[in-house]
Amino acid sequence: MNMFKRWTTSVCASFDWMVSQVENHEALVASALREMQQAGAKARAQLKQVQRDGQTMRKRLLELEELEAAWKERALRSRESDNDAAIECLRRRKLVKREHASLSEQIEAHKRFEKQLTMDLKTIEERVAELKRRKNTLTARQYRNDAMQAGSAEEIGLIAEIDEIFERWEIKLDEKESLTVSSFDVFETDFIDAEEEDALRAELLNLANE
């Protein structure tokens, strides 16, 4: 268990050093994360086994308590009719009590081990989550830097060409919109002129009839 802890601590402590020393940072960090995740999976499996063992021991402890009570009851029932049998019952009760005491100590030690293993597993999971966050952050920064550094003459020319295409497109749309508005204005003017002429003719007719 101590060796396992030392290994995980060593992996965590060397993370910053690896990032500063190796060129292929992303691949190395991914490899380190896989190792820690595998270690976490092993610790998780071990913890489940430890928990099952603890349940088995606690179940056995209850059985011993019941057995101790049974031998005590048998001794009391046998003391008048068969003293030797009563003594044998007490002897077996004593053996059961001894096993009970030993198992109780084992259970306490087992609880401490289970608690420590749970804490170690939590530490590993938290560290893996932290390294994942740092990896994602650094990867995003790397992609951003790569994009910002894409400043060769050819790439700048391509960007300028794209901007020019957008500009020509926008000018063409403006021209079409202007033509549409102009056509609409001429069409409306024709109607207004005709309506005005009709009104003037009517006014002239009224004057002639006076």
Short mmCIF file of C-alpha atoms in Angstrom, two decimals:
data_model
loop_
_atom_site.label_atom_id
_atom_site.label_comp_id
_atom_site.label_asym_id
_atom_site.label_seq_id
_atom_site.Cartn_x
_atom_site.Cartn_y
_atom_site.Cartn_z
CA MET A 1 0.00 0.00 0.00
CA ASN A 2 2.81 2.42 0.91
CA MET A 3 4.60 1.60 -2.33
CA PHE A 4 1.39 2.32 -4.23
CA LYS A 5 1.08 5.70 -2.54
CA ARG A 6 4.70 6.53 -3.26
CA TRP A 7 4.19 5.69 -6.93
CA THR A 8 1.13 7.91 -7.31
CA THR A 9 2.83 10.73 -5.42
CA SER A 10 5.85 10.43 -7.67
CA VAL A 11 3.71 10.59 -10.81
CA CYS A 12 1.89 13.66 -9.54
CA ALA A 13 5.05 15.45 -8.43
CA SER A 14 6.82 14.91 -11.72
CA PHE A 15 3.99 16.29 -13.86
CA ASP A 16 5.32 19.86 -14.02
CA TRP A 17 8.85 18.62 -14.68
CA MET A 18 7.67 16.46 -17.58
CA VAL A 19 5.77 19.35 -19.13
CA SER A 20 8.87 21.54 -19.06
CA GLN A 21 11.28 18.90 -20.37
CA VAL A 22 9.50 17.03 -23.13
CA GLU A 23 8.49 18.46 -26.49
CA ASN A 24 5.43 16.29 -27.11
CA HIS A 25 3.65 17.53 -24.02
CA GLU A 26 0.11 16.46 -24.88
CA ALA A 27 1.07 12.86 -25.63
CA LEU A 28 3.14 12.55 -22.46
CA VAL A 29 0.42 13.99 -20.24
CA ALA A 30 -2.14 11.67 -21.85
CA SER A 31 0.15 8.72 -21.08
CA ALA A 32 0.59 9.83 -17.46
CA LEU A 33 -3.17 10.24 -17.10
CA ARG A 34 -3.74 6.73 -18.42
CA GLU A 35 -1.31 5.33 -15.87
CA MET A 36 -3.01 7.17 -13.03
CA GLN A 37 -6.45 6.09 -14.23
CA GLN A 38 -5.25 2.48 -14.33
CA ALA A 39 -3.87 2.85 -10.81
CA GLY A 40 -7.19 4.32 -9.73
CA ALA A 41 -9.06 1.39 -11.29
CA LYS A 42 -6.85 -1.08 -9.41
CA ALA A 43 -7.34 0.80 -6.15
CA ARG A 44 -11.10 0.88 -6.75
CA ALA A 45 -11.17 -2.89 -7.32
CA GLN A 46 -9.05 -3.45 -4.22
CA LEU A 47 -11.35 -1.24 -2.16
CA LYS A 48 -14.39 -3.25 -3.25
CA GLN A 49 -12.65 -6.47 -2.22
CA VAL A 50 -11.67 -4.96 1.13
CA GLN A 51 -15.29 -3.89 1.69
CA ARG A 52 -16.52 -7.39 0.89
CA ASP A 53 -13.97 -8.86 3.30
CA GLY A 54 -15.14 -6.44 5.98
CA GLN A 55 -18.75 -7.53 5.50
CA THR A 56 -17.70 -11.18 5.80
CA MET A 57 -15.79 -10.53 9.02
CA ARG A 58 -18.66 -8.57 10.57
CA LYS A 59 -21.05 -11.36 9.67
CA ARG A 60 -18.73 -13.89 11.32
CA LEU A 61 -18.53 -11.68 14.42
CA LEU A 62 -22.31 -11.80 14.80
CA GLU A 63 -22.24 -15.57 14.39
CA LEU A 64 -19.63 -15.85 17.14
CA GLU A 65 -21.73 -13.70 19.47
CA GLU A 66 -24.71 -15.98 18.89
CA LEU A 67 -22.52 -19.06 19.34
CA GLU A 68 -21.09 -17.75 22.60
CA ALA A 69 -24.60 -17.18 23.94
CA ALA A 70 -25.60 -20.69 22.82
CA TRP A 71 -22.66 -22.37 24.63
CA LYS A 72 -23.43 -20.38 27.76
CA GLU A 73 -27.06 -21.50 27.67
CA ARG A 74 -25.99 -25.14 27.11
CA ALA A 75 -23.61 -24.98 30.05
CA LEU A 76 -26.35 -23.69 32.32
CA ARG A 77 -28.76 -26.39 31.17
CA SER A 78 -26.18 -29.17 31.65
CA ARG A 79 -24.65 -28.19 35.00
CA GLU A 80 -27.05 -30.23 37.15
CA SER A 81 -27.52 -33.27 34.90
CA ASP A 82 -24.03 -33.56 33.40
CA ASN A 83 -21.29 -31.53 35.00
CA ASP A 84 -18.63 -32.71 32.52
CA ALA A 85 -20.78 -31.63 29.59
CA ALA A 86 -21.33 -28.26 31.24
CA ILE A 87 -17.56 -27.79 31.65
CA GLU A 88 -17.03 -28.74 27.99
CA CYS A 89 -19.65 -26.18 26.98
CA LEU A 90 -17.79 -23.51 28.95
CA ARG A 91 -14.50 -24.54 27.36
CA ARG A 92 -15.97 -24.13 23.89
CA ARG A 93 -17.55 -20.84 24.89
CA LYS A 94 -14.11 -19.67 25.96
CA LEU A 95 -12.66 -20.62 22.55
CA VAL A 96 -15.46 -18.72 20.84
CA LYS A 97 -14.81 -15.65 22.99
CA ARG A 98 -11.11 -15.83 22.14
CA GLU A 99 -11.91 -15.97 18.41
CA HIS A 100 -14.38 -13.13 18.88
CA ALA A 101 -11.73 -10.93 20.52
CA SER A 102 -9.17 -11.71 17.82
CA LEU A 103 -11.66 -11.04 15.04
CA SER A 104 -12.72 -7.76 16.65
CA GLU A 105 -9.11 -6.57 16.52
CA GLN A 106 -8.84 -7.64 12.89
CA ILE A 107 -12.02 -5.75 12.05
CA GLU A 108 -10.69 -2.56 13.63
CA ALA A 109 -7.44 -2.86 11.68
CA HIS A 110 -9.45 -3.63 8.56
CA LYS A 111 -11.56 -0.50 9.08
CA ARG A 112 -8.44 1.64 9.31
CA PHE A 113 -7.05 0.08 6.13
CA GLU A 114 -10.35 0.58 4.31
CA LYS A 115 -10.49 4.21 5.41
CA GLN A 116 -6.92 4.84 4.24
CA LEU A 117 -7.56 3.13 0.92
CA THR A 118 -10.71 5.22 0.42
CA MET A 119 -8.74 8.41 1.07
CA ASP A 120 -5.97 7.32 -1.31
CA LEU A 121 -8.50 6.57 -4.03
CA LYS A 122 -10.16 9.95 -3.52
CA THR A 123 -6.76 11.64 -3.79
CA ILE A 124 -6.02 9.83 -7.04
CA GLU A 125 -9.41 10.73 -8.53
CA GLU A 126 -9.04 14.38 -7.53
CA ARG A 127 -5.54 14.51 -8.98
CA VAL A 128 -6.67 12.89 -12.23
CA ALA A 129 -9.50 15.42 -12.51
CA GLU A 130 -7.06 18.26 -11.84
CA LEU A 131 -4.59 17.01 -14.45
CA LYS A 132 -7.42 16.65 -16.98
CA ARG A 133 -8.45 20.25 -16.39
CA ARG A 134 -4.88 21.47 -16.75
CA LYS A 135 -4.39 19.37 -19.87
CA ASN A 136 -7.54 20.78 -21.46
CA THR A 137 -6.53 24.33 -20.57
CA LEU A 138 -3.01 23.95 -21.92
CA THR A 139 -4.26 22.19 -25.05
CA ALA A 140 -6.67 25.06 -25.73
CA ARG A 141 -3.86 27.56 -25.21
CA GLN A 142 -1.62 25.58 -27.56
CA TYR A 143 -4.26 25.55 -30.30
CA ARG A 144 -4.80 29.27 -29.83
CA ASN A 145 -1.07 29.97 -30.06
CA ASP A 146 -0.81 27.84 -33.18
CA ALA A 147 -3.66 29.77 -34.76
CA MET A 148 -2.17 33.12 -33.78
CA GLN A 149 1.23 32.12 -35.17
CA ALA A 150 -0.24 31.15 -38.53
CA GLY A 151 1.09 34.42 -39.92
CA SER A 152 3.08 33.46 -42.99
CA ALA A 153 2.83 35.68 -46.09
CA GLU A 154 0.80 33.05 -47.91
CA GLU A 155 -1.72 32.73 -45.07
CA ILE A 156 -1.98 36.50 -44.68
CA GLY A 157 -2.58 36.77 -48.42
CA LEU A 158 -5.32 34.16 -48.22
CA ILE A 159 -7.02 36.05 -45.40
CA ALA A 160 -6.79 39.29 -47.39
CA GLU A 161 -8.25 37.56 -50.44
CA ILE A 162 -11.16 36.26 -48.38
CA ASP A 163 -11.77 39.76 -47.03
CA GLU A 164 -11.79 41.09 -50.59
CA ILE A 165 -14.33 38.47 -51.66
CA PHE A 166 -16.61 39.49 -48.81
CA GLU A 167 -16.21 43.14 -49.76
CA ARG A 168 -17.12 42.50 -53.41
CA TRP A 169 -20.08 40.41 -52.32
CA GLU A 170 -21.33 43.20 -50.06
CA ILE A 171 -20.94 45.82 -52.84
CA LYS A 172 -22.90 43.63 -55.25
CA LEU A 173 -25.73 43.21 -52.76
CA ASP A 174 -25.80 46.97 -52.13
CA GLU A 175 -26.10 47.60 -55.89
CA LYS A 176 -28.98 45.13 -56.24
CA GLU A 177 -30.79 46.65 -53.29
CA SER A 178 -30.31 50.14 -54.79
CA LEU A 179 -31.74 49.02 -58.14
CA THR A 180 -34.72 47.46 -56.45
CA VAL A 181 -35.46 50.65 -54.53
CA SER A 182 -35.05 52.77 -57.70
CA SER A 183 -37.43 50.55 -59.68
CA PHE A 184 -39.93 50.76 -56.89
CA ASP A 185 -39.70 54.58 -56.86
CA VAL A 186 -40.29 54.86 -60.65
CA PHE A 187 -43.26 52.55 -60.42
CA GLU A 188 -44.80 54.60 -57.63
CA THR A 189 -44.12 57.90 -59.45
CA ASP A 190 -46.03 56.70 -62.51
CA PHE A 191 -49.09 56.08 -60.39
CA ILE A 192 -48.80 59.44 -58.65
CA ASP A 193 -48.47 61.31 -61.96
CA ALA A 194 -51.52 59.55 -63.41
CA GLU A 195 -53.58 60.25 -60.31
CA GLU A 196 -52.51 63.91 -60.33
CA GLU A 197 -53.42 64.27 -64.02
CA ASP A 198 -56.88 62.79 -63.40
CA ALA A 199 -57.41 65.25 -60.57
CA LEU A 200 -56.40 68.18 -62.74
CA ARG A 201 -58.71 67.06 -65.58
CA ALA A 202 -61.60 66.85 -63.12
CA GLU A 203 -60.80 70.31 -61.80
CA LEU A 204 -60.71 71.69 -65.37
CA LEU A 205 -64.08 70.11 -66.12
CA ASN A 206 -65.58 71.74 -63.06
CA LEU A 207 -64.29 75.12 -64.12
CA ALA A 208 -65.78 74.72 -67.58
CA ASN A 209 -69.21 73.87 -66.16
CA GLU A 210 -69.40 76.95 -63.94
#
